[in-house]
Each structure stands twice: as C-alpha cells, then as structure tokens.
mmCIF file of C-alpha atoms in Angstrom:
data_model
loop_
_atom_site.group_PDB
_atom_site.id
_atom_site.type_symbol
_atom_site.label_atom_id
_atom_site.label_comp_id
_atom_site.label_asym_id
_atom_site.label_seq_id
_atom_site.Cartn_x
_atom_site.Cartn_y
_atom_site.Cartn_z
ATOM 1 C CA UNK H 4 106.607 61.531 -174.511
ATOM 2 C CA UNK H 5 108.478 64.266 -175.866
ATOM 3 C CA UNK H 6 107.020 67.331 -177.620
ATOM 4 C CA UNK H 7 108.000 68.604 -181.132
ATOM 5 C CA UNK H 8 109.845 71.511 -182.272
ATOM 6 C CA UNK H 9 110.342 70.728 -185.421
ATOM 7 C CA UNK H 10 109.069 72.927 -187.831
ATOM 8 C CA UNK H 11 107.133 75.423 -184.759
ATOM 9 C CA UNK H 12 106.630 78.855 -185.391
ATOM 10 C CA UNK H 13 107.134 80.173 -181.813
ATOM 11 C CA UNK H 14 105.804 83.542 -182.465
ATOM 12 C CA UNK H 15 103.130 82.406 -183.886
ATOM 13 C CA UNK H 16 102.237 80.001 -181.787
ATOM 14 C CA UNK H 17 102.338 82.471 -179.408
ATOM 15 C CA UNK H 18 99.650 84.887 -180.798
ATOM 16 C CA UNK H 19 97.250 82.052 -181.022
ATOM 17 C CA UNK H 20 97.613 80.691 -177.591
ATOM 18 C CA UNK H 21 97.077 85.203 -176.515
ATOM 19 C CA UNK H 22 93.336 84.172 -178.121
ATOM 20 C CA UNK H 23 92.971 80.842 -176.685
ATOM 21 C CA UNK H 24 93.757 82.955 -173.485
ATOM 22 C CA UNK H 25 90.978 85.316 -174.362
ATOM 23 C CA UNK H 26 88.521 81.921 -174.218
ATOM 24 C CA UNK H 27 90.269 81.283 -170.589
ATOM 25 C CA UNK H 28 89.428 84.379 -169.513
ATOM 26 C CA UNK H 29 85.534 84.210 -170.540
ATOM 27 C CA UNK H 30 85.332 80.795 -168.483
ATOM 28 C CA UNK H 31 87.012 82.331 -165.426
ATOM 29 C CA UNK H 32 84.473 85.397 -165.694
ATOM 30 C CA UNK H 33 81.669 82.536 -165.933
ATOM 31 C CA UNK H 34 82.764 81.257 -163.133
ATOM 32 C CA UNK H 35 84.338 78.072 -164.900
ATOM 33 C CA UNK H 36 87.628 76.333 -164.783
ATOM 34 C CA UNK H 37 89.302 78.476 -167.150
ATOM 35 C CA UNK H 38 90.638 76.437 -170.132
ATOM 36 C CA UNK H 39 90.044 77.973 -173.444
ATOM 37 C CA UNK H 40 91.008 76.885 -176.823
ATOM 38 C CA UNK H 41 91.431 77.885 -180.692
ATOM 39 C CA UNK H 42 91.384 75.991 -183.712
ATOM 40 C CA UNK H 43 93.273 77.195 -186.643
ATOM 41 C CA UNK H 44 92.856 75.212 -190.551
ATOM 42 C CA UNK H 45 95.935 74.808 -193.008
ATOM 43 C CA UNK H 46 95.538 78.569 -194.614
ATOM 44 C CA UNK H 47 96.279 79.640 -190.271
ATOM 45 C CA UNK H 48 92.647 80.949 -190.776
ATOM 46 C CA UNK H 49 90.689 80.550 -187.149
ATOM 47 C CA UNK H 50 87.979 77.994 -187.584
ATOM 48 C CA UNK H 51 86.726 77.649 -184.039
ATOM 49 C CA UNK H 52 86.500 78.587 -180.076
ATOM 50 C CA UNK H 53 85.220 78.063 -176.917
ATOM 51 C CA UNK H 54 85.887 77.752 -173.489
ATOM 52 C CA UNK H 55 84.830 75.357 -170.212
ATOM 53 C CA UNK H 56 81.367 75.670 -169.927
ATOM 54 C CA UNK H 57 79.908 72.447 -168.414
ATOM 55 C CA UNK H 58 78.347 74.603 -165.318
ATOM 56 C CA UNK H 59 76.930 76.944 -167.435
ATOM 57 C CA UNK H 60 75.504 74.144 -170.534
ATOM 58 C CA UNK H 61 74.675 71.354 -167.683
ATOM 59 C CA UNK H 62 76.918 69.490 -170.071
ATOM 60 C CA UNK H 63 79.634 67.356 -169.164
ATOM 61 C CA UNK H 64 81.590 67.270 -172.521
ATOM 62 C CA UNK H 65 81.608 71.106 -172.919
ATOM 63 C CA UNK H 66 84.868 71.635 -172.519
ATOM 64 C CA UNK H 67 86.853 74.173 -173.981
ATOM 65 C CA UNK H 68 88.423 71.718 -177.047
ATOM 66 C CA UNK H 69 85.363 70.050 -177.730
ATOM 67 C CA UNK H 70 83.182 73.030 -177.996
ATOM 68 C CA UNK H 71 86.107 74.452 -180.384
ATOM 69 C CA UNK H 72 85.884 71.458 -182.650
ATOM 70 C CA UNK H 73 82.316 71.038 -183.002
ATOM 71 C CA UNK H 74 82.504 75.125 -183.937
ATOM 72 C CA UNK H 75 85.134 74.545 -186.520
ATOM 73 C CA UNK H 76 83.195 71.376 -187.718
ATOM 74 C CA UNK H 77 79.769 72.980 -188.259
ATOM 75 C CA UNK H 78 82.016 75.478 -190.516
ATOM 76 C CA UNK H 79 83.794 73.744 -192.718
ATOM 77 C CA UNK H 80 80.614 70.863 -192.538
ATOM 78 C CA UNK H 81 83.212 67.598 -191.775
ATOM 79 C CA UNK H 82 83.608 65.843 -188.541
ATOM 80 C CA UNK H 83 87.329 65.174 -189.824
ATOM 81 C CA UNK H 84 89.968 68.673 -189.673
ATOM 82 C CA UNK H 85 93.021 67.343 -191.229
ATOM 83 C CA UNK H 86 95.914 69.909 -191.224
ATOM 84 C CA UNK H 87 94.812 71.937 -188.206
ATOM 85 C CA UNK H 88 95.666 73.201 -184.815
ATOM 86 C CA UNK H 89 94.570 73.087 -182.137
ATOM 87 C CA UNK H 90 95.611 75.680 -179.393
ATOM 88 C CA UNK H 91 94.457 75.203 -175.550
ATOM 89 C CA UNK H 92 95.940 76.531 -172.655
ATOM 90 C CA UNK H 93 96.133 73.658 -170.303
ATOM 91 C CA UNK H 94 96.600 70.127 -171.736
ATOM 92 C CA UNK H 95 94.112 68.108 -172.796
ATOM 93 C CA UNK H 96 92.043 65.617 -170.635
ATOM 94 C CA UNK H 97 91.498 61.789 -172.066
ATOM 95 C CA UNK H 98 88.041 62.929 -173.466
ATOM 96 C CA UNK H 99 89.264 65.446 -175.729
ATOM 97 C CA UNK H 100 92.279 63.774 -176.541
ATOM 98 C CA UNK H 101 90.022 61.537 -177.665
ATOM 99 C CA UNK H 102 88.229 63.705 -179.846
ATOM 100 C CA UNK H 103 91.058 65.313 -181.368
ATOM 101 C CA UNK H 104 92.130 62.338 -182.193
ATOM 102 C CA UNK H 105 88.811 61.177 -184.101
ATOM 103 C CA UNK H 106 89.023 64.905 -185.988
ATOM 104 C CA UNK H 107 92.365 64.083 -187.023
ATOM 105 C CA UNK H 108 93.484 67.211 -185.344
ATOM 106 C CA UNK H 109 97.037 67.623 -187.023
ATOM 107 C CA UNK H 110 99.223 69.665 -184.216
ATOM 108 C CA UNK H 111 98.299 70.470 -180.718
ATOM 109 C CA UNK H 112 99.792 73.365 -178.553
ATOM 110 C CA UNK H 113 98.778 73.523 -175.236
ATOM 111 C CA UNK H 114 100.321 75.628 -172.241
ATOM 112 C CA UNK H 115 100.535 74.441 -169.319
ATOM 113 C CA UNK H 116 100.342 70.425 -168.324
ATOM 114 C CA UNK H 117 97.930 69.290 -166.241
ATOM 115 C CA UNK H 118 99.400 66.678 -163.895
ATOM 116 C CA UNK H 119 96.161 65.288 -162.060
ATOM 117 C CA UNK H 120 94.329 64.919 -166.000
ATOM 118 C CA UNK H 121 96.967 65.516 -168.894
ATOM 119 C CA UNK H 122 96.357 62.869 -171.557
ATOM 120 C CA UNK H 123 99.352 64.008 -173.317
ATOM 121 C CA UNK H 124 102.661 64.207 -171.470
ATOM 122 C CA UNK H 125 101.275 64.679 -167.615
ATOM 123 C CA UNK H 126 99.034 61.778 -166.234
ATOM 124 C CA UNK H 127 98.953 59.632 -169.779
ATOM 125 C CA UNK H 128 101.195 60.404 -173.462
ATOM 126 C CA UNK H 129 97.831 59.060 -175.249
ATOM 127 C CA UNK H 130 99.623 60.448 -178.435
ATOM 128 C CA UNK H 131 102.811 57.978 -178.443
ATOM 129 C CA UNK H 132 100.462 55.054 -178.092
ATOM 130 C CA UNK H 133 101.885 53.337 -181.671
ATOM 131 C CA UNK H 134 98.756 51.642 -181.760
ATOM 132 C CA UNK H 135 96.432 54.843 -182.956
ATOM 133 C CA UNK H 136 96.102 54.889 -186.521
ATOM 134 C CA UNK H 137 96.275 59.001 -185.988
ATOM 135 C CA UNK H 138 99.751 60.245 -185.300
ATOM 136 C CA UNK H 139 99.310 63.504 -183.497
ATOM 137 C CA UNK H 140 102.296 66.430 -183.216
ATOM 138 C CA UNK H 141 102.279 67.348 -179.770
ATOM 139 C CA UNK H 142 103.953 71.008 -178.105
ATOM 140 C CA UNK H 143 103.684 72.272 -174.821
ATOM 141 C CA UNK H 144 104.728 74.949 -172.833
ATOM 142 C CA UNK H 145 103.767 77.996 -174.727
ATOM 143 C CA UNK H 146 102.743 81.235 -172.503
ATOM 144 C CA UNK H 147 102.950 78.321 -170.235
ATOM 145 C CA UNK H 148 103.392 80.716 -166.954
ATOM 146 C CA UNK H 149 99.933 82.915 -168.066
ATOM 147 C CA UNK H 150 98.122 79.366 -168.590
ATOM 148 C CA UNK H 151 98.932 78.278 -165.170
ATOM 149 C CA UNK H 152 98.524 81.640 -162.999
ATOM 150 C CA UNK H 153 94.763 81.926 -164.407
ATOM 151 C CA UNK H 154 94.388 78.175 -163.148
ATOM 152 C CA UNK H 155 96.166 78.756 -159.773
ATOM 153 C CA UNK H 156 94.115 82.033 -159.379
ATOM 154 C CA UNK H 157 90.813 80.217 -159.876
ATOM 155 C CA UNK H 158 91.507 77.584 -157.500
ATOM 156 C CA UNK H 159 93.029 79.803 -155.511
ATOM 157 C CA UNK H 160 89.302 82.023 -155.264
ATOM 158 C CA UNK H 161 87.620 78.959 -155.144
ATOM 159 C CA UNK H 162 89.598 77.581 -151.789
ATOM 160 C CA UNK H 163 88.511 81.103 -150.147
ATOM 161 C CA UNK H 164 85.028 80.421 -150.789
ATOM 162 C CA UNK H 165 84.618 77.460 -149.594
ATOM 163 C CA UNK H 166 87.124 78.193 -146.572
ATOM 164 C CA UNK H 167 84.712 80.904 -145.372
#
C-alpha cells in the first residue's frame, strides 16, 4: 500500500509526532516498549494520549493507540472520532488497526514501520483491504529515524539484560 501526501502538512505533522514522542519516552522510562501516540479532532485540538503500558496495567490491549482513543472518547463522550488523527510513532499492530478503524479514525501518521507487526504497510496494508466500509488515509515516515532509535535503544538495553 502506498501512503498519502496529499493534502499533509509536514510541519505539522511533525510537531505532533515531537508529542507522540513525549508518550514514547514515558513508556521507555516505565520500562515499556516505547510506542506513544496522540490524537488530534478536526479544530487540530489534542483530544487524547497514552503510551504502552500493558506491564504496568496487566492489560494486554493497553497499548499506546488504544489507550489514546479511549482518552479522546471519554472526552468528546462517542466511541466514533470522525475527522481525526491519529499520531503514533511506530505503526500500528492488527489490534489497533482494528480499533481505529471501528472509531473511524480519519488520518493516521505513524513513524517508523514495524516489519515483524505493522498492520499498515509492513507485515499486512489492513487499510487497502476494499472490503472495509472505513477508508483510512494512511502516512508514514515522519521523525521516522527518532521513532526507530528509541525502539532499537530499548531492545538494545533489553538484550544486555538478559545477556548478563
């Protein structure tokens, strides 16, 4: 599948994903896979956060996207967000590809793909199935080099600790 440009605000985008990297950065301090994510409604107003914390919530489905959409849910009280974004720095795995589908997520923008879980261009493209009755807008590769280094230096930590 290949992602959109049309109509992307690269500077914007940009600033979004530096917050979603803020979220990363919390999960890597917890001790998580760092993967955080943003949601931003139609007026660019952020509506929710979070970041990986199944360790931490002895919950499977707390990952960074999920835990941003039931945050932005709870706000605007509707399990559907038509006309928002959803920022994440690594892509998506099926599960919350899933989910963002069933919000009706408008435009995700992740940063770096994920090649042993990506849902979206990587390991599945989930959002080119024509059989979805949600059509998702789909961009990758923003601060994709900062998204990946804060995965490569958690696994990296995480190799030494179990190497000892």
């Amino acid at each position: 599948m290949k992602v959109s440009r049309s109509g992307f605000d690269t500077v914007l985008a940009e600033s979004y994903m530096a917050l979603a990297l803020e979220e990363a950065r919390k999960a890597l301090a917890a001790g998580e896979v760092p993967i955080g994510a943003v949601l931003v409604g139609p007026d660019g107003e952020l509506w929710g956060r979070g970041y990986n914390q199944p360790i931490k919530l002895a919950d499977p489905t707390a990952h960074a996207e999920i835990l941003a959409l039931r945050e932005a849910a709870a706000k605007v009280r509707n399990y559907r967000l038509p006309g928002t974004t959803l920022y994440v720095t690594i892509e998506p795995c099926l599960m919350c590809l899933g989910a963002i589908i069933q919000a009706r997520v408008q435009r995700l923008v992740f940063g770096a793909p994920d090649p042993k879980a990506g849902a979206c261009i990587s390991l599945y493209q989930i959002p080119a199935d024509p059989r979805l009755n949600h059509r998702l807008e789909v961009q990758g590769g923003v601060r994709e080099a900062e998204c990946r280094a804060l995965m490569q230096e958690f696994f990296r930590e995480r190799r030494k600790e179990t190497n000892l």
